[in-house]
XYZ file of C-alpha atoms in Angstrom:
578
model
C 72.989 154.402 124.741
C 70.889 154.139 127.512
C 70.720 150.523 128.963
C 67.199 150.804 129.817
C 65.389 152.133 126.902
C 64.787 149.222 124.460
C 63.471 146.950 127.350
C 61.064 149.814 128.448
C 60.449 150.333 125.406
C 59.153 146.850 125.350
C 56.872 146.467 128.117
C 55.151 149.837 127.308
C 54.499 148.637 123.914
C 53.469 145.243 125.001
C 51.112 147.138 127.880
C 49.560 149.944 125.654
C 48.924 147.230 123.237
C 46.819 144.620 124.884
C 45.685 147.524 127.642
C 43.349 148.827 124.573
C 42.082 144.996 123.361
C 41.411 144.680 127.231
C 43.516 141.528 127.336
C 44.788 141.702 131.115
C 46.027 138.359 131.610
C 48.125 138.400 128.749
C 49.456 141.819 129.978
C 50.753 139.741 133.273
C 52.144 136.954 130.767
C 53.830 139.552 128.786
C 55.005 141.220 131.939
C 56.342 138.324 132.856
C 57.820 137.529 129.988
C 59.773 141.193 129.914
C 61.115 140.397 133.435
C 62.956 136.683 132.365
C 64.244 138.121 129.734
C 65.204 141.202 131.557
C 67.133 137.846 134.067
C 68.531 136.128 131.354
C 70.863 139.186 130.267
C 72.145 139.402 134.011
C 72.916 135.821 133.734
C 74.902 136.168 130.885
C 76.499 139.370 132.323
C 75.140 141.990 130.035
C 73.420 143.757 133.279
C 74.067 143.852 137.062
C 71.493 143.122 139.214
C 71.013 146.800 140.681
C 70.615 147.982 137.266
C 67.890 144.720 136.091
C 66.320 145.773 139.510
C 65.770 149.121 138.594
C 64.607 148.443 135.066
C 61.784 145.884 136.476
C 60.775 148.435 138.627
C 60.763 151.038 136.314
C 59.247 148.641 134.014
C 56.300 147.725 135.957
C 55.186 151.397 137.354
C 55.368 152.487 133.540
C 53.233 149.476 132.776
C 50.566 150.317 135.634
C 50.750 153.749 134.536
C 49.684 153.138 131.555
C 46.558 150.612 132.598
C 45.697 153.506 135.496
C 45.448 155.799 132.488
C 43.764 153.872 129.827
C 41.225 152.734 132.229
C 40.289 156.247 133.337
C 40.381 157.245 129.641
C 37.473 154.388 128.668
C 34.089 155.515 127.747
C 31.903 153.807 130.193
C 28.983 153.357 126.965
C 30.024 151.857 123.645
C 31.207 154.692 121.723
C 31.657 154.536 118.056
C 34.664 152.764 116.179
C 37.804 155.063 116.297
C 38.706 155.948 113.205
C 42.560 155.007 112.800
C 44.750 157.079 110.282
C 46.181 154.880 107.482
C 49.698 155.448 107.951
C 49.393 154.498 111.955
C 49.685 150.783 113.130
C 47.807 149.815 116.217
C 49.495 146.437 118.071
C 47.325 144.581 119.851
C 49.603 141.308 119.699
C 52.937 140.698 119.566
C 54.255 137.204 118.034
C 56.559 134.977 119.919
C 58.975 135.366 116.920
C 59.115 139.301 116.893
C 59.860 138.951 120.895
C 62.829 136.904 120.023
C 63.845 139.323 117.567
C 63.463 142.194 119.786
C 65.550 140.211 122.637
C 68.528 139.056 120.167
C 68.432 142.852 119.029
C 68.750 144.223 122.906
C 71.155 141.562 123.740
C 73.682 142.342 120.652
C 73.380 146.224 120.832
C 74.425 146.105 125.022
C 76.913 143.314 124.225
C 78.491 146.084 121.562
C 78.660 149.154 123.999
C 79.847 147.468 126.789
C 82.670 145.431 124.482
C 83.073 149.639 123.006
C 83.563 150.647 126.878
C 85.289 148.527 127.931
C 88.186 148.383 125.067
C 87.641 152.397 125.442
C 88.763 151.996 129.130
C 91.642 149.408 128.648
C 93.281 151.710 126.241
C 93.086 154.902 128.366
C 94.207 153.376 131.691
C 96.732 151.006 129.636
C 95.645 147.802 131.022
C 98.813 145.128 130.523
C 100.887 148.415 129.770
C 100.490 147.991 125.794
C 101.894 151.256 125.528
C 104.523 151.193 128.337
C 107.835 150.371 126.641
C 109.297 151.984 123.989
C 108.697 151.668 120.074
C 111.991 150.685 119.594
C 111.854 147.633 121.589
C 108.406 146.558 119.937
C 110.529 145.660 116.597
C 112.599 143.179 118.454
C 111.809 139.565 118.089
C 112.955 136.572 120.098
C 112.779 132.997 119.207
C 115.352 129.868 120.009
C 114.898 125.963 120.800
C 116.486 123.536 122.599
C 116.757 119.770 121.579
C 118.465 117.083 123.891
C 119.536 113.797 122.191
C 120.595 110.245 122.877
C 122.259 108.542 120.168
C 123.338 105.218 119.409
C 125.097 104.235 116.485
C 125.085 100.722 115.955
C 127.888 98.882 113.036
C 126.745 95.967 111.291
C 128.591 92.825 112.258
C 130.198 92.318 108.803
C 131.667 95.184 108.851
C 135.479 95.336 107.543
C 137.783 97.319 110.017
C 139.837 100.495 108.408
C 138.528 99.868 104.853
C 137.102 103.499 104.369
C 139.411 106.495 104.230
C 138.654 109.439 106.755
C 139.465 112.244 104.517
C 138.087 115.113 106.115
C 140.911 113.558 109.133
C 143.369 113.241 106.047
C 143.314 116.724 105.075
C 143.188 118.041 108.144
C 146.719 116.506 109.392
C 148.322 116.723 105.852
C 148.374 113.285 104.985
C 147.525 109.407 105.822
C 150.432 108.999 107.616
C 150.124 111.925 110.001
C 146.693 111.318 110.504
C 146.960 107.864 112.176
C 144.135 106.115 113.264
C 142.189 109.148 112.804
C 142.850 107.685 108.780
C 140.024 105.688 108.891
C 136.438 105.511 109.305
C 135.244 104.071 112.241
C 133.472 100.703 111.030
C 133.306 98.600 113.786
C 132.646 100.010 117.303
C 129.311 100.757 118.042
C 128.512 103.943 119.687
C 126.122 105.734 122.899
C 126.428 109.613 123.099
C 124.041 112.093 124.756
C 123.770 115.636 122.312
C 122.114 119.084 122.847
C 121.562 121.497 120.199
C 121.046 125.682 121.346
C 119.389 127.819 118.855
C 118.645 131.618 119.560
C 117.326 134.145 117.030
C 116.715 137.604 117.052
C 114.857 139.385 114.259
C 114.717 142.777 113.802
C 111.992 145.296 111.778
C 113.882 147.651 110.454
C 111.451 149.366 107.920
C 108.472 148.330 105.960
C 109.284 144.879 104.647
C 113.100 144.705 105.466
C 113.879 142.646 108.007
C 117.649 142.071 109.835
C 118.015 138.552 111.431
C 120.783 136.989 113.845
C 121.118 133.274 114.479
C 123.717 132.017 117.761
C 123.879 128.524 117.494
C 126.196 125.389 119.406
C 127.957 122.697 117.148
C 131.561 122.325 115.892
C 132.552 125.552 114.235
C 134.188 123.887 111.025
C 130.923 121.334 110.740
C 128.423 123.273 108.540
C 125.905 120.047 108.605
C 125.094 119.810 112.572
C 124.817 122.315 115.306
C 124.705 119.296 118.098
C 126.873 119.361 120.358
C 127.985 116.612 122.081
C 128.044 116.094 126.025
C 131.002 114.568 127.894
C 133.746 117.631 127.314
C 135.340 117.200 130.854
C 133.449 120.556 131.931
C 134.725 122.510 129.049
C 131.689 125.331 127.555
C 130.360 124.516 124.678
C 131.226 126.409 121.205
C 128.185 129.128 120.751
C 128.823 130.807 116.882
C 127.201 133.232 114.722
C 124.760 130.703 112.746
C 122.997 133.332 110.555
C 123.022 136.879 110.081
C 121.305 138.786 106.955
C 118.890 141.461 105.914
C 115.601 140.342 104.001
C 113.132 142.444 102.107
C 109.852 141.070 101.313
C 107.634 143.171 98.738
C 103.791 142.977 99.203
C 101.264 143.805 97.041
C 97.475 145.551 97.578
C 96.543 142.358 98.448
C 98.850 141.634 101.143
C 100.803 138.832 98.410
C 104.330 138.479 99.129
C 105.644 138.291 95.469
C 109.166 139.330 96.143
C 111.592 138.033 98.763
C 115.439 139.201 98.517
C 118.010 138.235 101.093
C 121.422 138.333 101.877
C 124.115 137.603 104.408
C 124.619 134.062 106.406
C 120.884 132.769 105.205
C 118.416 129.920 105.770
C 117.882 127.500 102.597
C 115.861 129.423 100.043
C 115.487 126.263 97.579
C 112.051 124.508 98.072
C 112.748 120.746 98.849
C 109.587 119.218 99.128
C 108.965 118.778 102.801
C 106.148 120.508 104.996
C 107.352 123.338 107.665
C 107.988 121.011 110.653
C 109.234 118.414 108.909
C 112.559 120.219 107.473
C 111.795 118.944 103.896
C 113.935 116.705 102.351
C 117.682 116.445 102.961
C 118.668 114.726 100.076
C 120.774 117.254 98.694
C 120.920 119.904 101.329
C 121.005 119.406 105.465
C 118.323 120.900 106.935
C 121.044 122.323 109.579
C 122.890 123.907 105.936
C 122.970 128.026 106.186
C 124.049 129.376 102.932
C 126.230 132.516 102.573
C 125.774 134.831 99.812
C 122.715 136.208 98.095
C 119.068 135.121 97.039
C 115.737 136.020 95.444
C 112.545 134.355 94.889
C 109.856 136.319 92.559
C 105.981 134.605 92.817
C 103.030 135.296 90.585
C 99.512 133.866 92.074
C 97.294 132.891 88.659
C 94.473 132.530 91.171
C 92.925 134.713 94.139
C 95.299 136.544 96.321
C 92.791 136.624 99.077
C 93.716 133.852 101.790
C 89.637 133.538 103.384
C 88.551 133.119 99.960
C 88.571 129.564 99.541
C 85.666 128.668 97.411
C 87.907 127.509 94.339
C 91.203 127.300 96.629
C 94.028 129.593 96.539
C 95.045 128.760 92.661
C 98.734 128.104 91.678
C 101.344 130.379 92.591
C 104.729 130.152 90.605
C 107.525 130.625 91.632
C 111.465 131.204 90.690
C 114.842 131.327 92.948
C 118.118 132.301 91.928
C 120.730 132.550 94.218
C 124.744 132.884 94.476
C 126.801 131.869 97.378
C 130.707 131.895 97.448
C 131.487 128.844 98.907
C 135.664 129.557 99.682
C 137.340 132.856 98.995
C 141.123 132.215 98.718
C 143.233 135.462 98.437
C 146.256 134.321 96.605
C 144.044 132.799 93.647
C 141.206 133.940 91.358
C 139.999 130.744 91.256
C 137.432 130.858 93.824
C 134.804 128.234 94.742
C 130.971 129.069 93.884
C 128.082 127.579 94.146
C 124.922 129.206 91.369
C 121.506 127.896 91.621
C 118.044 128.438 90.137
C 114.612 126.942 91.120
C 111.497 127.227 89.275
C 107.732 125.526 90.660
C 104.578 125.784 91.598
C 102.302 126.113 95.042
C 98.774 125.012 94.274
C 95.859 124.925 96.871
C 92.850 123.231 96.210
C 89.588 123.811 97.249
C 88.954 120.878 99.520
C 92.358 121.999 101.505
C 94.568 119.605 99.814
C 97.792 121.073 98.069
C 100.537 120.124 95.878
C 103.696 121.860 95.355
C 106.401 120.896 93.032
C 110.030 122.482 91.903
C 112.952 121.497 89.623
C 116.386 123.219 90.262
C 119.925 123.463 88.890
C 122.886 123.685 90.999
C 126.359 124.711 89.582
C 129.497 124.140 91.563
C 132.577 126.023 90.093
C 136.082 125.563 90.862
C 135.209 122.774 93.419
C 137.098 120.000 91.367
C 140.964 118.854 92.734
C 143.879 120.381 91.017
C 146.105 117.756 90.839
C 150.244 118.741 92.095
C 152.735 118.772 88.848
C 155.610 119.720 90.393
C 158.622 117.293 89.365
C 159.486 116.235 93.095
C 155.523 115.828 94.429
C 155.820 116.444 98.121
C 153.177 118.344 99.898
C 154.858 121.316 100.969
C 156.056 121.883 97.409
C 152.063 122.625 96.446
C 151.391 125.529 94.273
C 148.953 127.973 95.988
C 145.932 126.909 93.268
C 146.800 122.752 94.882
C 146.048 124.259 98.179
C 143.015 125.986 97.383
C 141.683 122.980 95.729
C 141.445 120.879 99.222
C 137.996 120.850 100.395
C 137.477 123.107 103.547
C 134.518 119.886 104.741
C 133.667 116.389 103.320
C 131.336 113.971 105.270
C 133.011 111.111 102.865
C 131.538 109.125 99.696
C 132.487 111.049 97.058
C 134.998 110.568 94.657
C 138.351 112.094 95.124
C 141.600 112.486 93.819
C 145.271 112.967 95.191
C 146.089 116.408 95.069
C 149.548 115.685 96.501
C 151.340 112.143 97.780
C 153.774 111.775 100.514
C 157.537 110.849 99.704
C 159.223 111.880 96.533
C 157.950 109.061 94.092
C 155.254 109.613 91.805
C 154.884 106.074 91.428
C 150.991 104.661 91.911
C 150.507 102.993 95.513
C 151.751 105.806 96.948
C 149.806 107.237 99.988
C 147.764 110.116 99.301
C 149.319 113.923 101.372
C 145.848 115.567 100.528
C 142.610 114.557 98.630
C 140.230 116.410 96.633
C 136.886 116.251 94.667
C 137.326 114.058 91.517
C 134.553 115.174 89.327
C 132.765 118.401 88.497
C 129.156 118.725 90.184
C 126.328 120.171 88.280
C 123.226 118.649 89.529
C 119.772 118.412 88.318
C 117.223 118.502 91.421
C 113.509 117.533 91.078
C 111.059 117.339 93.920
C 107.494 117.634 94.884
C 105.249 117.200 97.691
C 101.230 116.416 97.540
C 99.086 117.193 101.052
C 95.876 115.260 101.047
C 93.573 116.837 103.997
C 90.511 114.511 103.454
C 90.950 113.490 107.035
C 91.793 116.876 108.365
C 93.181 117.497 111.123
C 94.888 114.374 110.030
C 97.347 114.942 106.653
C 98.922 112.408 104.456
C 101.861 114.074 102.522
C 103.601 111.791 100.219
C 106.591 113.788 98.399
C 109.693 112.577 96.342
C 113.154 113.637 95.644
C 115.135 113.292 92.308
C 118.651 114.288 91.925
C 121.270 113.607 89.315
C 124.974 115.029 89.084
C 125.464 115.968 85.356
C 128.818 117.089 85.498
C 130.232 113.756 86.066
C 132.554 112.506 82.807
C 134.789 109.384 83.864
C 137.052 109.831 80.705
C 137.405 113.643 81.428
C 138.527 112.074 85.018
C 141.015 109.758 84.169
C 142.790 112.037 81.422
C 143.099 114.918 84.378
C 144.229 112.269 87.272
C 145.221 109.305 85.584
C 144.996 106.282 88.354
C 145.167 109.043 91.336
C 141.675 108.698 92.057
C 138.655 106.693 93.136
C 136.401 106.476 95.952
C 138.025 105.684 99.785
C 136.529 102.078 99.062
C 138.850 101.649 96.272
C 136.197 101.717 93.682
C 136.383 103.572 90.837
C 135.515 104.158 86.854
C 131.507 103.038 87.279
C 129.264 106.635 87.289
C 127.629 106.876 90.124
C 125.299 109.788 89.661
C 122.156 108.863 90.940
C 120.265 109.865 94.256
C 116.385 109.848 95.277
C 113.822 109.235 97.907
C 110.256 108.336 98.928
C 108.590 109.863 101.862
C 105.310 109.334 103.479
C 103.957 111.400 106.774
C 100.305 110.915 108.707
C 99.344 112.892 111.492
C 99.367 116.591 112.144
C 101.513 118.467 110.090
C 102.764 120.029 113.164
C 103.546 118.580 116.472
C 104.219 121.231 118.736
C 100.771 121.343 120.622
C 99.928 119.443 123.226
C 98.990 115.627 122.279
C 99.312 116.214 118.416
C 100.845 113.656 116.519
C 102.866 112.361 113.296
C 104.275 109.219 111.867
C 107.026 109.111 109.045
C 108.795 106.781 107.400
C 111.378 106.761 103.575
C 113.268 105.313 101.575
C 116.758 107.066 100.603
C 119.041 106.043 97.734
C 122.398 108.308 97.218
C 124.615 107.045 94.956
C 128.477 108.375 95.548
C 128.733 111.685 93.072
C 125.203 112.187 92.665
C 125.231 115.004 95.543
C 128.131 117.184 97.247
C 128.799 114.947 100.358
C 129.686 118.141 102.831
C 125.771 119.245 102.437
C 123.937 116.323 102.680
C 122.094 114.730 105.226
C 124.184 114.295 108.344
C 122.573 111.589 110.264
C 121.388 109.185 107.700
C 124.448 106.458 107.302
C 126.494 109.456 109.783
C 126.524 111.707 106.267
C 128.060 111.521 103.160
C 126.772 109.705 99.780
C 127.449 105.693 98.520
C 124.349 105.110 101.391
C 120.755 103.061 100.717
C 118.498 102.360 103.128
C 114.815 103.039 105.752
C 114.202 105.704 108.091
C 110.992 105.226 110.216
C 110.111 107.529 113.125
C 107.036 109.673 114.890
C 106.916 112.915 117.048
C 104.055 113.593 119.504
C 103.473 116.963 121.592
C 103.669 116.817 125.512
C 102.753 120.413 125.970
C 102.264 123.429 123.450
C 106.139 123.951 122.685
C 107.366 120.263 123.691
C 107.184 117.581 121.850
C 109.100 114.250 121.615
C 111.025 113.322 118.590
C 112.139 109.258 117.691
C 114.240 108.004 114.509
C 115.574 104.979 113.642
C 118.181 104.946 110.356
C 119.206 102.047 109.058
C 121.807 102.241 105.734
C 124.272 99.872 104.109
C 126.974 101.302 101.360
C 125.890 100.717 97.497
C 129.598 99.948 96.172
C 132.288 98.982 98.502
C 133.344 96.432 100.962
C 130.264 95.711 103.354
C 129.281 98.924 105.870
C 126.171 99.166 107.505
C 125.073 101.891 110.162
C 121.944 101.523 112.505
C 121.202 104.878 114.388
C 118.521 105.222 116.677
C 117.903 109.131 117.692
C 115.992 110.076 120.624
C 115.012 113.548 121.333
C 112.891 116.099 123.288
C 112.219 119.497 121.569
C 111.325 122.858 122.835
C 110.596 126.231 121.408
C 109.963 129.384 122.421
């Protein structure tokens, strides 16, 4: 459109107007009044000044024009009343309101083009290069962090030294006696280390909806719980491994829903365990560092509206349901191989006044994890059928019970030192967790969520019929059921601190008896990992810049049955992502 034509427009119609009711001064006001405005749209860049220049001119010899004419065109006596047609409208004043109207209309319909133009012109000279690398690359995507850590773990002063097997150490040298020191927990001797943690991802669109993903991460390669890795290695690289790798579908509906998710390959945690996005959720039962290998679904089915900006009545409930399957260790000379099978069912509910509440109960079956105990006549180690050395545990973090697989020497007789140690009881645990998001002081949240989780596959006569007195925890305890785990968490502040000068405080309360949970995939850092652990965790994060944010924890846990242990950990980090 032409620029010029609605503000010409204007002045002739304010001139012709008031030129016929003979009104001259308010033909100068209104003049007037056509120029500012005509200034005002420079100012806010709408025009340039040659082209408001030549508008006022052209403004002002249409407007004289117009006078020069009418004037000349006045009967000099009083001629008789024109008669007017009744479909035409003669203006012989225009409001104040109808001017603003007629300005906000100009203003918005120049602001359009030139927005029109100018996007016109970016895309045919390919301003930034949108266009300038190839399609192929455009499906590539990047991300990674980096996290350094100080760490100090401090032992309580009543600590009792070597009174808690290492078993992990136990296994791994093929027996008490080989292992050494390395036997036993450390108890007494408190701890300073400095960690780093290196995280890249790339993530691939393949097709519509199917994604391919690839995780490289640092951290001990047979430590499935932590990808830190710890400084002071006398200058050796660190260990960078394959941390994920899978293809993911994700089904959408008209409404852009996503009511179908199906991976598989080396994956993230598909359960839902009742933490907010930053915050990890809980780790209760699983590590937030845990990647699961094998397969898994979830299906979801919103009972309310699909459509996200519609938030009227909120976003309703969505349900939801995960099933998944995950071989846990594939041994080729026995068909005994360890699984894991889990299922999930919850619901997602957002409210209208931006509060939510989510909530999920799971089952997790763990099959062929228990210890086969050794029956040959003479007992030694090396003697093991293949099925005794499949049984061993390929990672424990320590706290479960466990049971001799094999015993060093040639005596069967009890007191004997343990070759090789396995899981005592059967786990089949019943997980229930939840998670409410108050926004009333938004951006501020309060979340408050819970965790719940009970090992029903724990049978202590079942136990002592298949090991006899060959078992018991590395405390020495054994017979009571110890199936219990849960935890209280409350967090205030944004829920997410990676922006510059946002902010969150935390703190819970963690109870994990010694078989409620699989020790190997539960929280590493609270009591240093494993089960038979009570006790606080209280900490904050707050941004420095957008990506950087600091990170502070302090753990403190004490051991439920046993002789006296207590761990105080105090974590200090600085995050980045990209």
């Amino acid at each position: 459109m032409d620029k010029k034509k609605p503000l010409l427009a204007l002045a002739l119609l304010c001139a012709a107007g008031l030129t016929q009711a003979g009104e001259k001064e308010e033909l100068l006001k209104l003049r007037n009044t056509t120029t500012n405005l005509i200034k005002q749209l420079v100012k806010q860049g709408i025009l340039t000044d040659k082209t408001a220049n030549e508008m006022i001119k052209q403004a002002e010899a249409d407007s004289d024009q117009q006078v020069a004419e009418a004037k000349s065109a006045a009967p000099k006596a009083v001629a008789p009343k024109e008669l007017v047609p009744s479909d035409e409208v003669r203006v012989s004043y225009v409001p104040d309101f109808v001017k603003d109207e007629i300005r906000q209309q100009v203003r918005t319909e120049l602001r359009e083009e030139v927005v029109s133009d100018v996007m016109q012109k970016a895309k045919k000279e390919q301003w930034g290069m949108p266009n300038a690398l190839p399609e192929w690359i455009k499906r590539f995507k990047l991300s990674g962090d980096i996290r350094l850590r100080s760490q100090n773990d401090f032992m309580a002063s009543d600590n009792i030294p070597n009174s808690y097997f290492n078993a992990q150490a136990i296994n791994e040298a093929g027996g008490v006696t080989a292992a050494g020191v390395n036997a036993f927990d450390n108890t007494t001797v408190d701890r300073h280390m400095f960690r780093e943690r290196v995280r890249l991802g790339i993530d691939v669109n393949i097709a519509e909806g199917l994604t391919a993903g690839i995780r490289l991460a640092t951290g001990n390669m047979f430590d499935p719980v932590s990808t830190n890795q710890t400084l002071g290695n006398t200058g050796n690289r660190y260990e960078f491994a394959l941390d994920r790798a899978f293809l993911k579908y994700d089904a959408v509906d008209s409404e852009q829903f996503n009511w179908l998710t199906v991976s598989g390959g080396r994956i993230k945690n598909p359960w839902y365990t009742g933490g907010g996005e930053f915050t990890g959720g809980s780790e209760l039962v699983w590590d937030t560092d845990l990647s699961f290998e094998g397969f898994a679904g979830t299906i979801r089915h919103q009972l309310g509206t699909s459509n996200a900006m519609d938030l009227s009545n909120g976003n309703g409930p969505t349900l939801f349901a995960t099933a998944g399957a995950f071989p846990l260790q594939e041994y080729q000379l026995s068909s005994d191989d360890k699984w894991l099978f889990g299922g999930q069912m919850g619901v997602d509910w957002g409210f209208s006044n931006q509060d939510s509440v989510k909530f999920g109960v799971a089952y997790y079956d763990y099959v062929n994890t228990q210890a086969i105990p050794n029956t040959s006549a003479i007992g030694t180690c090396d003697l093991n059928s293949v099925d005794n050395d499949a049984s061993v545990p390929q990672f424990m973090q320590g706290g479960n019970s466990l049971a001799t697989i094999c015993r060093e020497g040639t005596s069967l007789a009890p007191g004997v030192e343990a070759g090789q140690l396995g899981l005592a009881t059967d786990y089949n645990i019943l997980n229930i967790n939840g998670s409410y998001d108050l926004a009333e002081l938004a951006p501020y949240h309060i979340r408050i969520s819970g965790d719940y989780a009970k090992n029903l596959g724990f049978n202590s006569n079942s136990i002592q019929s298949r090991y006899g007195d060959y078992w018991g925890s590395v405390g020495g305890d054994k017979g009571k059921e110890q199936t219990n785990a849960w935890q209280a968490r409350v967090d205030i502040g944004w829920p997410r601190v990676d922006k510059k000068a946002h902010w969150n405080v935390f703190s819970l309360y963690k109870y994990v008896e010694r078989d409620a949970v699989l020790d190997a995939f539960t929280d590493s850092d609270f009591h240093l990992g494993g089960t038979n652990a009570k006790g606080w965790v209280v900490g904050g994060n707050y941004g420095l810049w957008n990506g950087v944010w600091l990170t502070g924890r302090w753990l403190s846990a004490d051991i439920i049955t046993g002789p006296p242990f207590g761990i105080d950990v105090l974590q200090l980090d600085i995050n980045t992502r990209f």
